[in-house]
Amino acid sequence: MSDETRDSNGAILADGDNVTLIKDLKVRGSGGVTLKRGTLVKKIRLTGDPEEIEANVDKVKGLVLRTEFVKKA
């Protein structure tokens, strides 16, 4: 298996890409914020882990998302 970061559909992700959530996600430690399915997340940043990306969303800054819950927009 390569160390490329891929979304839930297998598309390769890069820094600055936009992604969409494919599932409602409750954000732990944010006071009960839930990100809804279909939410557009802009300008992602890759981490050293091919299964995680970093992003900023309206309500949450510095959010780490698992790539299994996003698809390339």
PDB file of N, CA and C in Angstrom:
ATOM      1  N   MET A   1       0.854  -1.192   0.000  1.00  0.00           N
ATOM      2  CA  MET A   1       0.000   0.000   0.000  1.00  0.00           C
ATOM      3  C   MET A   1       0.889   1.241   0.000  1.00  0.00           C
ATOM      4  N   SER A   2       0.539   2.221  -0.804  1.00  0.00           N
ATOM      5  CA  SER A   2       1.348   3.435  -0.872  1.00  0.00           C
ATOM      6  C   SER A   2       0.945   4.398   0.232  1.00  0.00           C
ATOM      7  N   ASP A   3       1.737   5.451   0.385  1.00  0.00           N
ATOM      8  CA  ASP A   3       1.454   6.411   1.444  1.00  0.00           C
ATOM      9  C   ASP A   3       0.745   7.651   0.917  1.00  0.00           C
ATOM     10  N   GLU A   4       0.060   7.527  -0.235  1.00  0.00           N
ATOM     11  CA  GLU A   4      -0.727   8.637  -0.758  1.00  0.00           C
ATOM     12  C   GLU A   4      -1.983   8.799   0.077  1.00  0.00           C
ATOM     13  N   THR A   5      -2.413  10.046   0.252  1.00  0.00           N
ATOM     14  CA  THR A   5      -3.643  10.314   0.977  1.00  0.00           C
ATOM     15  C   THR A   5      -4.807  10.241   0.001  1.00  0.00           C
ATOM     16  N   ARG A   6      -5.761   9.344   0.293  1.00  0.00           N
ATOM     17  CA  ARG A   6      -6.901   9.136  -0.605  1.00  0.00           C
ATOM     18  C   ARG A   6      -8.215   9.329   0.148  1.00  0.00           C
ATOM     19  N   ASP A   7      -9.243   9.794  -0.583  1.00  0.00           N
ATOM     20  CA  ASP A   7     -10.572   9.965   0.020  1.00  0.00           C
ATOM     21  C   ASP A   7     -11.312   8.626   0.029  1.00  0.00           C
ATOM     22  N   SER A   8     -12.577   8.645   0.428  1.00  0.00           N
ATOM     23  CA  SER A   8     -13.363   7.415   0.551  1.00  0.00           C
ATOM     24  C   SER A   8     -13.582   6.724  -0.788  1.00  0.00           C
ATOM     25  N   ASN A   9     -13.493   7.456  -1.888  1.00  0.00           N
ATOM     26  CA  ASN A   9     -13.678   6.869  -3.221  1.00  0.00           C
ATOM     27  C   ASN A   9     -12.366   6.480  -3.884  1.00  0.00           C
ATOM     28  N   GLY A  10     -11.241   6.752  -3.223  1.00  0.00           N
ATOM     29  CA  GLY A  10      -9.942   6.389  -3.779  1.00  0.00           C
ATOM     30  C   GLY A  10      -9.254   7.492  -4.558  1.00  0.00           C
ATOM     31  N   ALA A  11      -9.849   8.692  -4.623  1.00  0.00           N
ATOM     32  CA  ALA A  11      -9.214   9.807  -5.322  1.00  0.00           C
ATOM     33  C   ALA A  11      -8.071  10.356  -4.467  1.00  0.00           C
ATOM     34  N   ILE A  12      -6.975  10.705  -5.109  1.00  0.00           N
ATOM     35  CA  ILE A  12      -5.812  11.225  -4.383  1.00  0.00           C
ATOM     36  C   ILE A  12      -6.087  12.665  -3.953  1.00  0.00           C
ATOM     37  N   LEU A  13      -5.795  12.968  -2.676  1.00  0.00           N
ATOM     38  CA  LEU A  13      -5.983  14.307  -2.132  1.00  0.00           C
ATOM     39  C   LEU A  13      -4.645  15.031  -2.056  1.00  0.00           C
ATOM     40  N   ALA A  14      -4.677  16.355  -2.228  1.00  0.00           N
ATOM     41  CA  ALA A  14      -3.483  17.180  -2.139  1.00  0.00           C
ATOM     42  C   ALA A  14      -3.774  18.394  -1.262  1.00  0.00           C
ATOM     43  N   ASP A  15      -2.722  19.056  -0.790  1.00  0.00           N
ATOM     44  CA  ASP A  15      -2.899  20.283  -0.008  1.00  0.00           C
ATOM     45  C   ASP A  15      -3.729  21.286  -0.803  1.00  0.00           C
ATOM     46  N   GLY A  16      -4.697  21.924  -0.135  1.00  0.00           N
ATOM     47  CA  GLY A  16      -5.511  22.946  -0.774  1.00  0.00           C
ATOM     48  C   GLY A  16      -6.764  22.427  -1.453  1.00  0.00           C
ATOM     49  N   ASP A  17      -6.950  21.111  -1.514  1.00  0.00           N
ATOM     50  CA  ASP A  17      -8.163  20.555  -2.118  1.00  0.00           C
ATOM     51  C   ASP A  17      -9.391  20.878  -1.269  1.00  0.00           C
ATOM     52  N   ASN A  18     -10.553  20.828  -1.900  1.00  0.00           N
ATOM     53  CA  ASN A  18     -11.824  20.949  -1.203  1.00  0.00           C
ATOM     54  C   ASN A  18     -12.445  19.561  -1.124  1.00  0.00           C
ATOM     55  N   VAL A  19     -13.037  19.246   0.037  1.00  0.00           N
ATOM     56  CA  VAL A  19     -13.684  17.949   0.222  1.00  0.00           C
ATOM     57  C   VAL A  19     -15.077  18.152   0.796  1.00  0.00           C
ATOM     58  N   THR A  20     -15.911  17.121   0.664  1.00  0.00           N
ATOM     59  CA  THR A  20     -17.272  17.125   1.187  1.00  0.00           C
ATOM     60  C   THR A  20     -17.413  15.966   2.160  1.00  0.00           C
ATOM     61  N   LEU A  21     -18.117  16.186   3.271  1.00  0.00           N
ATOM     62  CA  LEU A  21     -18.344  15.113   4.237  1.00  0.00           C
ATOM     63  C   LEU A  21     -19.390  14.152   3.693  1.00  0.00           C
ATOM     64  N   ILE A  22     -19.188  12.856   3.930  1.00  0.00           N
ATOM     65  CA  ILE A  22     -20.150  11.863   3.456  1.00  0.00           C
ATOM     66  C   ILE A  22     -20.987  11.307   4.602  1.00  0.00           C
ATOM     67  N   LYS A  23     -20.802  11.839   5.810  1.00  0.00           N
ATOM     68  CA  LYS A  23     -21.496  11.336   6.989  1.00  0.00           C
ATOM     69  C   LYS A  23     -21.574  12.458   8.020  1.00  0.00           C
ATOM     70  N   ASP A  24     -22.665  12.510   8.805  1.00  0.00           N
ATOM     71  CA  ASP A  24     -22.733  13.463   9.912  1.00  0.00           C
ATOM     72  C   ASP A  24     -21.672  13.091  10.936  1.00  0.00           C
ATOM     73  N   LEU A  25     -20.903  14.083  11.392  1.00  0.00           N
ATOM     74  CA  LEU A  25     -19.830  13.828  12.353  1.00  0.00           C
ATOM     75  C   LEU A  25     -19.995  14.710  13.574  1.00  0.00           C
ATOM     76  N   LYS A  26     -19.994  14.099  14.753  1.00  0.00           N
ATOM     77  CA  LYS A  26     -19.989  14.853  15.992  1.00  0.00           C
ATOM     78  C   LYS A  26     -18.541  15.185  16.317  1.00  0.00           C
ATOM     79  N   VAL A  27     -18.276  16.454  16.623  1.00  0.00           N
ATOM     80  CA  VAL A  27     -16.914  16.882  16.915  1.00  0.00           C
ATOM     81  C   VAL A  27     -16.707  16.853  18.416  1.00  0.00           C
ATOM     82  N   ARG A  28     -15.813  15.994  18.862  1.00  0.00           N
ATOM     83  CA  ARG A  28     -15.550  15.875  20.299  1.00  0.00           C
ATOM     84  C   ARG A  28     -14.812  17.115  20.802  1.00  0.00           C
ATOM     85  N   GLY A  29     -15.153  17.564  22.006  1.00  0.00           N
ATOM     86  CA  GLY A  29     -14.468  18.682  22.635  1.00  0.00           C
ATOM     87  C   GLY A  29     -14.849  20.032  22.076  1.00  0.00           C
ATOM     88  N   SER A  30     -15.935  20.110  21.334  1.00  0.00           N
ATOM     89  CA  SER A  30     -16.320  21.383  20.716  1.00  0.00           C
ATOM     90  C   SER A  30     -17.646  21.900  21.255  1.00  0.00           C
ATOM     91  N   GLY A  31     -18.125  21.331  22.340  1.00  0.00           N
ATOM     92  CA  GLY A  31     -19.386  21.782  22.901  1.00  0.00           C
ATOM     93  C   GLY A  31     -20.591  21.291  22.137  1.00  0.00           C
ATOM     94  N   GLY A  32     -20.505  20.113  21.535  1.00  0.00           N
ATOM     95  CA  GLY A  32     -21.667  19.515  20.873  1.00  0.00           C
ATOM     96  C   GLY A  32     -21.891  19.922  19.447  1.00  0.00           C
ATOM     97  N   VAL A  33     -20.855  20.384  18.748  1.00  0.00           N
ATOM     98  CA  VAL A  33     -20.998  20.749  17.338  1.00  0.00           C
ATOM     99  C   VAL A  33     -21.079  19.482  16.499  1.00  0.00           C
ATOM    100  N   THR A  34     -22.049  19.449  15.577  1.00  0.00           N
ATOM    101  CA  THR A  34     -22.167  18.337  14.635  1.00  0.00           C
ATOM    102  C   THR A  34     -22.009  18.893  13.229  1.00  0.00           C
ATOM    103  N   LEU A  35     -21.096  18.312  12.465  1.00  0.00           N
ATOM    104  CA  LEU A  35     -20.924  18.695  11.062  1.00  0.00           C
ATOM    105  C   LEU A  35     -21.817  17.789  10.227  1.00  0.00           C
ATOM    106  N   LYS A  36     -22.664  18.384   9.428  1.00  0.00           N
ATOM    107  CA  LYS A  36     -23.656  17.627   8.663  1.00  0.00           C
ATOM    108  C   LYS A  36     -23.061  17.037   7.384  1.00  0.00           C
ATOM    109  N   ARG A  37     -23.667  15.945   6.939  1.00  0.00           N
ATOM    110  CA  ARG A  37     -23.292  15.337   5.670  1.00  0.00           C
ATOM    111  C   ARG A  37     -23.462  16.361   4.550  1.00  0.00           C
ATOM    112  N   GLY A  38     -22.509  16.419   3.635  1.00  0.00           N
ATOM    113  CA  GLY A  38     -22.584  17.378   2.535  1.00  0.00           C
ATOM    114  C   GLY A  38     -21.878  18.689   2.817  1.00  0.00           C
ATOM    115  N   THR A  39     -21.363  18.881   4.033  1.00  0.00           N
ATOM    116  CA  THR A  39     -20.646  20.105   4.373  1.00  0.00           C
ATOM    117  C   THR A  39     -19.367  20.193   3.543  1.00  0.00           C
ATOM    118  N   LEU A  40     -19.144  21.343   2.907  1.00  0.00           N
ATOM    119  CA  LEU A  40     -17.946  21.559   2.111  1.00  0.00           C
ATOM    120  C   LEU A  40     -16.822  22.042   3.012  1.00  0.00           C
ATOM    121  N   VAL A  41     -15.700  21.367   2.950  1.00  0.00           N
ATOM    122  CA  VAL A  41     -14.518  21.736   3.723  1.00  0.00           C
ATOM    123  C   VAL A  41     -13.473  22.209   2.725  1.00  0.00           C
ATOM    124  N   LYS A  42     -13.059  23.486   2.842  1.00  0.00           N
ATOM    125  CA  LYS A  42     -12.157  24.075   1.863  1.00  0.00           C
ATOM    126  C   LYS A  42     -10.712  24.063   2.353  1.00  0.00           C
ATOM    127  N   LYS A  43      -9.802  23.983   1.419  1.00  0.00           N
ATOM    128  CA  LYS A  43      -8.360  24.130   1.653  1.00  0.00           C
ATOM    129  C   LYS A  43      -7.843  23.210   2.745  1.00  0.00           C
ATOM    130  N   ILE A  44      -7.928  21.921   2.502  1.00  0.00           N
ATOM    131  CA  ILE A  44      -7.418  20.949   3.472  1.00  0.00           C
ATOM    132  C   ILE A  44      -5.891  20.978   3.493  1.00  0.00           C
ATOM    133  N   ARG A  45      -5.319  20.457   4.577  1.00  0.00           N
ATOM    134  CA  ARG A  45      -3.879  20.299   4.706  1.00  0.00           C
ATOM    135  C   ARG A  45      -3.596  18.839   5.004  1.00  0.00           C
ATOM    136  N   LEU A  46      -2.610  18.291   4.320  1.00  0.00           N
ATOM    137  CA  LEU A  46      -2.237  16.908   4.565  1.00  0.00           C
ATOM    138  C   LEU A  46      -1.384  16.817   5.829  1.00  0.00           C
ATOM    139  N   THR A  47      -1.526  15.708   6.536  1.00  0.00           N
ATOM    140  CA  THR A  47      -0.688  15.442   7.701  1.00  0.00           C
ATOM    141  C   THR A  47       0.291  14.345   7.303  1.00  0.00           C
ATOM    142  N   GLY A  48       1.125  13.917   8.197  1.00  0.00           N
ATOM    143  CA  GLY A  48       2.043  12.829   7.900  1.00  0.00           C
ATOM    144  C   GLY A  48       1.328  11.489   7.788  1.00  0.00           C
ATOM    145  N   ASP A  49       0.095  11.411   8.286  1.00  0.00           N
ATOM    146  CA  ASP A  49      -0.690  10.185   8.294  1.00  0.00           C
ATOM    147  C   ASP A  49      -1.596  10.147   7.067  1.00  0.00           C
ATOM    148  N   PRO A  50      -1.482   9.130   6.203  1.00  0.00           N
ATOM    149  CA  PRO A  50      -2.332   9.090   5.002  1.00  0.00           C
ATOM    150  C   PRO A  50      -3.813   8.882   5.296  1.00  0.00           C
ATOM    151  N   GLU A  51      -4.181   8.586   6.555  1.00  0.00           N
ATOM    152  CA  GLU A  51      -5.594   8.399   6.897  1.00  0.00           C
ATOM    153  C   GLU A  51      -6.219   9.626   7.546  1.00  0.00           C
ATOM    154  N   GLU A  52      -5.458  10.720   7.682  1.00  0.00           N
ATOM    155  CA  GLU A  52      -5.982  11.927   8.333  1.00  0.00           C
ATOM    156  C   GLU A  52      -5.622  13.176   7.540  1.00  0.00           C
ATOM    157  N   ILE A  53      -6.540  14.173   7.589  1.00  0.00           N
ATOM    158  CA  ILE A  53      -6.289  15.490   7.016  1.00  0.00           C
ATOM    159  C   ILE A  53      -6.652  16.542   8.057  1.00  0.00           C
ATOM    160  N   GLU A  54      -6.082  17.735   7.916  1.00  0.00           N
ATOM    161  CA  GLU A  54      -6.432  18.856   8.784  1.00  0.00           C
ATOM    162  C   GLU A  54      -7.261  19.841   7.989  1.00  0.00           C
ATOM    163  N   ALA A  55      -8.179  20.524   8.694  1.00  0.00           N
ATOM    164  CA  ALA A  55      -9.025  21.496   8.014  1.00  0.00           C
ATOM    165  C   ALA A  55      -9.581  22.492   9.016  1.00  0.00           C
ATOM    166  N   ASN A  56     -10.039  23.620   8.496  1.00  0.00           N
ATOM    167  CA  ASN A  56     -10.771  24.593   9.286  1.00  0.00           C
ATOM    168  C   ASN A  56     -12.193  24.642   8.744  1.00  0.00           C
ATOM    169  N   VAL A  57     -13.158  24.544   9.655  1.00  0.00           N
ATOM    170  CA  VAL A  57     -14.574  24.649   9.296  1.00  0.00           C
ATOM    171  C   VAL A  57     -15.100  25.870  10.038  1.00  0.00           C
ATOM    172  N   ASP A  58     -16.248  26.399   9.617  1.00  0.00           N
ATOM    173  CA  ASP A  58     -16.793  27.612  10.225  1.00  0.00           C
ATOM    174  C   ASP A  58     -16.735  27.597  11.749  1.00  0.00           C
ATOM    175  N   LYS A  59     -17.194  26.497  12.356  1.00  0.00           N
ATOM    176  CA  LYS A  59     -17.325  26.446  13.815  1.00  0.00           C
ATOM    177  C   LYS A  59     -16.095  25.888  14.507  1.00  0.00           C
ATOM    178  N   VAL A  60     -15.242  25.168  13.791  1.00  0.00           N
ATOM    179  CA  VAL A  60     -14.122  24.473  14.413  1.00  0.00           C
ATOM    180  C   VAL A  60     -12.840  24.751  13.639  1.00  0.00           C
ATOM    181  N   LYS A  61     -11.822  25.235  14.338  1.00  0.00           N
ATOM    182  CA  LYS A  61     -10.525  25.488  13.710  1.00  0.00           C
ATOM    183  C   LYS A  61      -9.561  24.369  14.089  1.00  0.00           C
ATOM    184  N   GLY A  62      -8.687  24.004  13.168  1.00  0.00           N
ATOM    185  CA  GLY A  62      -7.692  22.976  13.444  1.00  0.00           C
ATOM    186  C   GLY A  62      -8.291  21.584  13.585  1.00  0.00           C
ATOM    187  N   LEU A  63      -9.325  21.310  12.822  1.00  0.00           N
ATOM    188  CA  LEU A  63     -10.030  20.035  12.888  1.00  0.00           C
ATOM    189  C   LEU A  63      -9.234  18.955  12.152  1.00  0.00           C
ATOM    190  N   VAL A  64      -9.143  17.776  12.747  1.00  0.00           N
ATOM    191  CA  VAL A  64      -8.503  16.633  12.076  1.00  0.00           C
ATOM    192  C   VAL A  64      -9.608  15.665  11.671  1.00  0.00           C
ATOM    193  N   LEU A  65      -9.675  15.380  10.369  1.00  0.00           N
ATOM    194  CA  LEU A  65     -10.706  14.492   9.830  1.00  0.00           C
ATOM    195  C   LEU A  65     -10.081  13.214   9.303  1.00  0.00           C
ATOM    196  N   ARG A  66     -10.775  12.109   9.468  1.00  0.00           N
ATOM    197  CA  ARG A  66     -10.343  10.835   8.881  1.00  0.00           C
ATOM    198  C   ARG A  66     -10.761  10.849   7.412  1.00  0.00           C
ATOM    199  N   THR A  67      -9.892  10.377   6.549  1.00  0.00           N
ATOM    200  CA  THR A  67     -10.179  10.423   5.109  1.00  0.00           C
ATOM    201  C   THR A  67     -11.318   9.494   4.714  1.00  0.00           C
ATOM    202  N   GLU A  68     -11.669   8.527   5.552  1.00  0.00           N
ATOM    203  CA  GLU A  68     -12.770   7.618   5.218  1.00  0.00           C
ATOM    204  C   GLU A  68     -14.125   8.337   5.243  1.00  0.00           C
ATOM    205  N   PHE A  69     -14.187   9.555   5.804  1.00  0.00           N
ATOM    206  CA  PHE A  69     -15.450  10.290   5.909  1.00  0.00           C
ATOM    207  C   PHE A  69     -15.551  11.453   4.929  1.00  0.00           C
ATOM    208  N   VAL A  70     -14.625  11.566   3.988  1.00  0.00           N
ATOM    209  CA  VAL A  70     -14.666  12.681   3.035  1.00  0.00           C
ATOM    210  C   VAL A  70     -14.539  12.169   1.602  1.00  0.00           C
ATOM    211  N   LYS A  71     -15.071  12.981   0.668  1.00  0.00           N
ATOM    212  CA  LYS A  71     -14.851  12.719  -0.744  1.00  0.00           C
ATOM    213  C   LYS A  71     -14.420  14.022  -1.389  1.00  0.00           C
ATOM    214  N   LYS A  72     -13.625  13.931  -2.421  1.00  0.00           N
ATOM    215  CA  LYS A  72     -13.117  15.113  -3.111  1.00  0.00           C
ATOM    216  C   LYS A  72     -14.275  15.865  -3.756  1.00  0.00           C
ATOM    217  N   ALA A  73     -14.280  17.180  -3.581  1.00  0.00           N
ATOM    218  CA  ALA A  73     -15.382  17.996  -4.125  1.00  0.00           C
ATOM    219  C   ALA A  73     -15.116  18.358  -5.572  1.00  0.00           C
TER     220      ALA A  73
END
